[in-house]
Amino acid sequence: MCRDLKKSCFMHLSIAALSFLTMGGVRLTLADSPREAQTRYGLASGTGSLNTLLINGQPTMPKIAGNSALFVQKIAEYDDTDVVLLTSVGGQACDAQYSILQVTPNGIKTPTPFFGNCSTAKSSISGSKITLKFPRNIGKYVITPAEVDVYDLATGILTKNGKTIPAACKLDDGVCQG
């Protein structure tokens, strides 16, 4: 009898929880996922096929793809531009690489190439400059020195440890790969 009572109580709790969720007791928004961020121009999502970026459910041009996942985080607004930090989640050899994307009322601007030293970045914003600091990475398969990357929204210049590097993603078969 005790076992039947537990089963009955569990079933009633499950039904109550389901009712609570479906009646609006808990509201989840699409941007609650690390793979999605709401911009002023629509939902940016890294959930497209093969981890591609979608804006309002549509693939971007050029296509942007993450490795094993593509995380999306809106980090700033600059004039009529929303700035999105893309994180291409890697595998055992490289935890993550990053790209900066500008979303405008007319679509996206060409994203930066994916950059970083495979460790987790600490980002900061000052004026029109986005700084990402990477600690020295001592991984199982790779050792990389510390790195500081700065992207200037006003000029579109990307620097790595103070030296200018190409700021536009090089396309591989029409896709900016992370």
CSV table of C-alpha atoms in Angstrom, one decimal:
chain,number,residue,atom,x,y,z
A,1,MET,CA,0.0,0.0,0.0
A,2,CYS,CA,2.8,2.4,0.8
A,3,ARG,CA,4.4,1.8,-2.6
A,4,ASP,CA,1.0,2.5,-4.3
A,5,LEU,CA,0.7,5.7,-2.3
A,6,LYS,CA,4.2,6.9,-3.4
A,7,LYS,CA,3.4,6.1,-7.0
A,8,SER,CA,0.1,8.0,-6.8
A,9,CYS,CA,1.7,11.0,-5.1
A,10,PHE,CA,4.5,11.1,-7.7
A,11,MET,CA,1.9,10.9,-10.5
A,12,HIS,CA,-0.1,13.8,-9.0
A,13,LEU,CA,3.0,15.9,-8.5
A,14,SER,CA,4.0,15.3,-12.1
A,15,ILE,CA,0.6,16.3,-13.4
A,16,ALA,CA,0.7,19.4,-11.1
A,17,ALA,CA,4.1,20.4,-12.4
A,18,LEU,CA,3.0,19.9,-16.0
A,19,SER,CA,-0.1,22.0,-15.4
A,20,PHE,CA,2.0,24.7,-13.8
A,21,LEU,CA,4.3,24.9,-16.8
A,22,THR,CA,1.6,24.9,-19.4
A,23,MET,CA,-0.6,27.4,-17.6
A,24,GLY,CA,2.2,30.0,-17.6
A,25,GLY,CA,3.6,29.6,-14.1
A,26,VAL,CA,7.1,29.6,-15.6
A,27,ARG,CA,7.9,31.6,-18.7
A,28,LEU,CA,11.0,30.7,-20.6
A,29,THR,CA,12.2,33.1,-23.3
A,30,LEU,CA,14.1,32.0,-26.4
A,31,ALA,CA,17.1,34.1,-25.3
A,32,ASP,CA,17.5,32.1,-22.1
A,33,SER,CA,19.9,29.8,-23.9
A,34,PRO,CA,23.7,30.5,-24.2
A,35,ARG,CA,23.2,29.8,-27.9
A,36,GLU,CA,20.8,32.7,-28.4
A,37,ALA,CA,20.7,36.5,-27.8
A,38,GLN,CA,18.1,39.1,-28.5
A,39,THR,CA,19.3,42.0,-30.6
A,40,ARG,CA,17.3,45.1,-31.6
A,41,TYR,CA,17.0,43.5,-35.1
A,42,GLY,CA,15.9,40.0,-34.1
A,43,LEU,CA,17.0,36.9,-32.3
A,44,ALA,CA,20.6,35.8,-33.1
A,45,SER,CA,20.8,32.1,-32.6
A,46,GLY,CA,23.7,29.5,-33.0
A,47,THR,CA,21.2,26.7,-33.5
A,48,GLY,CA,21.2,26.4,-37.2
A,49,SER,CA,22.2,23.2,-39.0
A,50,LEU,CA,25.9,22.4,-38.4
A,51,ASN,CA,25.9,25.1,-35.6
A,52,THR,CA,25.4,27.9,-38.0
A,53,LEU,CA,24.2,31.4,-37.0
A,54,LEU,CA,20.6,32.4,-37.7
A,55,ILE,CA,19.1,35.9,-37.4
A,56,ASN,CA,15.3,35.7,-37.0
A,57,GLY,CA,15.5,32.0,-38.0
A,58,GLN,CA,17.3,32.8,-41.3
A,59,PRO,CA,20.9,31.9,-42.2
A,60,THR,CA,23.3,34.8,-42.4
A,61,MET,CA,25.3,35.8,-45.4
A,62,PRO,CA,28.1,34.9,-45.1
A,63,LYS,CA,27.3,31.8,-43.2
A,64,ILE,CA,28.9,31.6,-39.8
A,65,ALA,CA,29.5,28.3,-38.1
A,66,GLY,CA,30.8,27.1,-34.8
A,67,ASN,CA,32.8,23.9,-34.2
A,68,SER,CA,30.8,21.7,-31.8
A,69,ALA,CA,28.5,24.5,-30.7
A,70,LEU,CA,28.0,28.3,-31.4
A,71,PHE,CA,27.2,30.5,-28.4
A,72,VAL,CA,25.8,34.0,-28.9
A,73,GLN,CA,26.0,36.9,-26.5
A,74,LYS,CA,25.0,40.5,-27.2
A,75,ILE,CA,27.7,42.6,-25.5
A,76,ALA,CA,27.0,46.2,-26.6
A,77,GLU,CA,25.0,48.7,-28.7
A,78,TYR,CA,27.0,51.2,-30.7
A,79,ASP,CA,25.0,53.8,-32.6
A,80,ASP,CA,22.6,51.7,-34.7
A,81,THR,CA,24.7,48.6,-34.3
A,82,ASP,CA,24.3,45.7,-31.9
A,83,VAL,CA,27.6,43.9,-31.1
A,84,VAL,CA,27.5,40.2,-30.7
A,85,LEU,CA,30.3,38.0,-29.3
A,86,LEU,CA,30.2,34.6,-30.9
A,87,THR,CA,31.9,31.7,-29.2
A,88,SER,CA,32.8,28.6,-31.2
A,89,VAL,CA,33.0,25.8,-28.7
A,90,GLY,CA,35.8,23.5,-29.6
A,91,GLY,CA,36.9,20.0,-28.5
A,92,GLN,CA,39.7,18.6,-26.4
A,93,ALA,CA,42.5,20.6,-28.2
A,94,CYS,CA,40.8,24.0,-28.1
A,95,ASP,CA,38.0,25.0,-25.7
A,96,ALA,CA,36.8,28.0,-27.5
A,97,GLN,CA,37.5,30.7,-30.1
A,98,TYR,CA,35.7,34.0,-30.5
A,99,SER,CA,34.4,36.3,-33.3
A,100,ILE,CA,32.8,39.7,-33.1
A,101,LEU,CA,29.8,40.4,-35.2
A,102,GLN,CA,28.0,43.7,-35.9
A,103,VAL,CA,24.2,43.4,-36.5
A,104,THR,CA,22.6,46.4,-38.1
A,105,PRO,CA,19.1,47.3,-39.4
A,106,ASN,CA,20.4,46.3,-42.9
A,107,GLY,CA,21.8,42.9,-41.8
A,108,ILE,CA,25.2,41.8,-40.6
A,109,LYS,CA,28.6,43.2,-41.3
A,110,THR,CA,31.4,40.7,-42.2
A,111,PRO,CA,32.4,39.1,-38.9
A,112,THR,CA,35.9,39.0,-37.5
A,113,PRO,CA,37.8,35.8,-38.0
A,114,PHE,CA,37.6,33.5,-35.0
A,115,PHE,CA,40.5,34.4,-32.7
A,116,GLY,CA,41.9,33.7,-29.2
A,117,ASN,CA,44.3,31.2,-27.7
A,118,CYS,CA,41.8,28.5,-26.9
A,119,SER,CA,41.2,29.6,-23.3
A,120,THR,CA,38.2,31.4,-21.9
A,121,ALA,CA,38.3,35.2,-22.6
A,122,LYS,CA,37.5,38.0,-20.1
A,123,SER,CA,35.9,40.8,-22.1
A,124,SER,CA,35.6,44.5,-21.3
A,125,ILE,CA,34.2,47.4,-23.3
A,126,SER,CA,35.5,51.0,-23.2
A,127,GLY,CA,34.0,53.5,-25.7
A,128,SER,CA,34.1,51.9,-29.1
A,129,LYS,CA,36.8,49.3,-28.1
A,130,ILE,CA,36.1,45.7,-27.1
A,131,THR,CA,39.0,44.0,-25.3
A,132,LEU,CA,39.3,40.3,-24.8
A,133,LYS,CA,42.0,39.0,-22.5
A,134,PHE,CA,43.1,35.4,-22.6
A,135,PRO,CA,45.3,33.9,-19.9
A,136,ARG,CA,48.1,31.6,-20.8
A,137,ASN,CA,46.7,28.3,-21.9
A,138,ILE,CA,48.3,25.1,-20.7
A,139,GLY,CA,46.1,22.4,-22.2
A,140,LYS,CA,46.4,18.7,-22.8
A,141,TYR,CA,47.3,19.1,-26.4
A,142,VAL,CA,48.6,22.7,-26.7
A,143,ILE,CA,50.4,25.5,-24.8
A,144,THR,CA,49.7,29.0,-25.9
A,145,PRO,CA,50.9,32.3,-24.4
A,146,ALA,CA,48.6,34.9,-22.9
A,147,GLU,CA,46.9,37.1,-25.5
A,148,VAL,CA,45.0,40.4,-25.6
A,149,ASP,CA,42.8,41.1,-28.6
A,150,VAL,CA,41.1,44.5,-29.1
A,151,TYR,CA,38.4,45.3,-31.7
A,152,ASP,CA,37.6,48.9,-32.5
A,153,LEU,CA,34.0,49.3,-33.6
A,154,ALA,CA,34.6,52.8,-35.0
A,155,THR,CA,37.4,51.7,-37.3
A,156,GLY,CA,36.9,48.0,-37.7
A,157,ILE,CA,40.5,47.3,-36.7
A,158,LEU,CA,41.3,44.1,-34.8
A,159,THR,CA,44.6,43.8,-33.0
A,160,LYS,CA,46.3,40.9,-31.3
A,161,ASN,CA,48.9,41.9,-28.6
A,162,GLY,CA,49.0,45.4,-30.2
A,163,LYS,CA,49.6,44.2,-33.8
A,164,THR,CA,46.9,44.7,-36.4
A,165,ILE,CA,45.5,41.4,-37.9
A,166,PRO,CA,42.9,40.9,-40.6
A,167,ALA,CA,39.6,42.0,-39.3
A,168,ALA,CA,37.4,40.2,-41.8
A,169,CYS,CA,36.7,36.5,-41.5
A,170,LYS,CA,38.3,34.4,-44.3
A,171,LEU,CA,35.6,32.3,-45.9
A,172,ASP,CA,36.0,28.6,-46.3
A,173,ASP,CA,33.6,27.4,-49.0
A,174,GLY,CA,31.4,30.5,-48.2
A,175,VAL,CA,31.4,29.9,-44.5
A,176,CYS,CA,33.2,31.8,-41.7
A,177,GLN,CA,34.4,28.8,-39.6
A,178,GLY,CA,35.0,28.8,-35.9
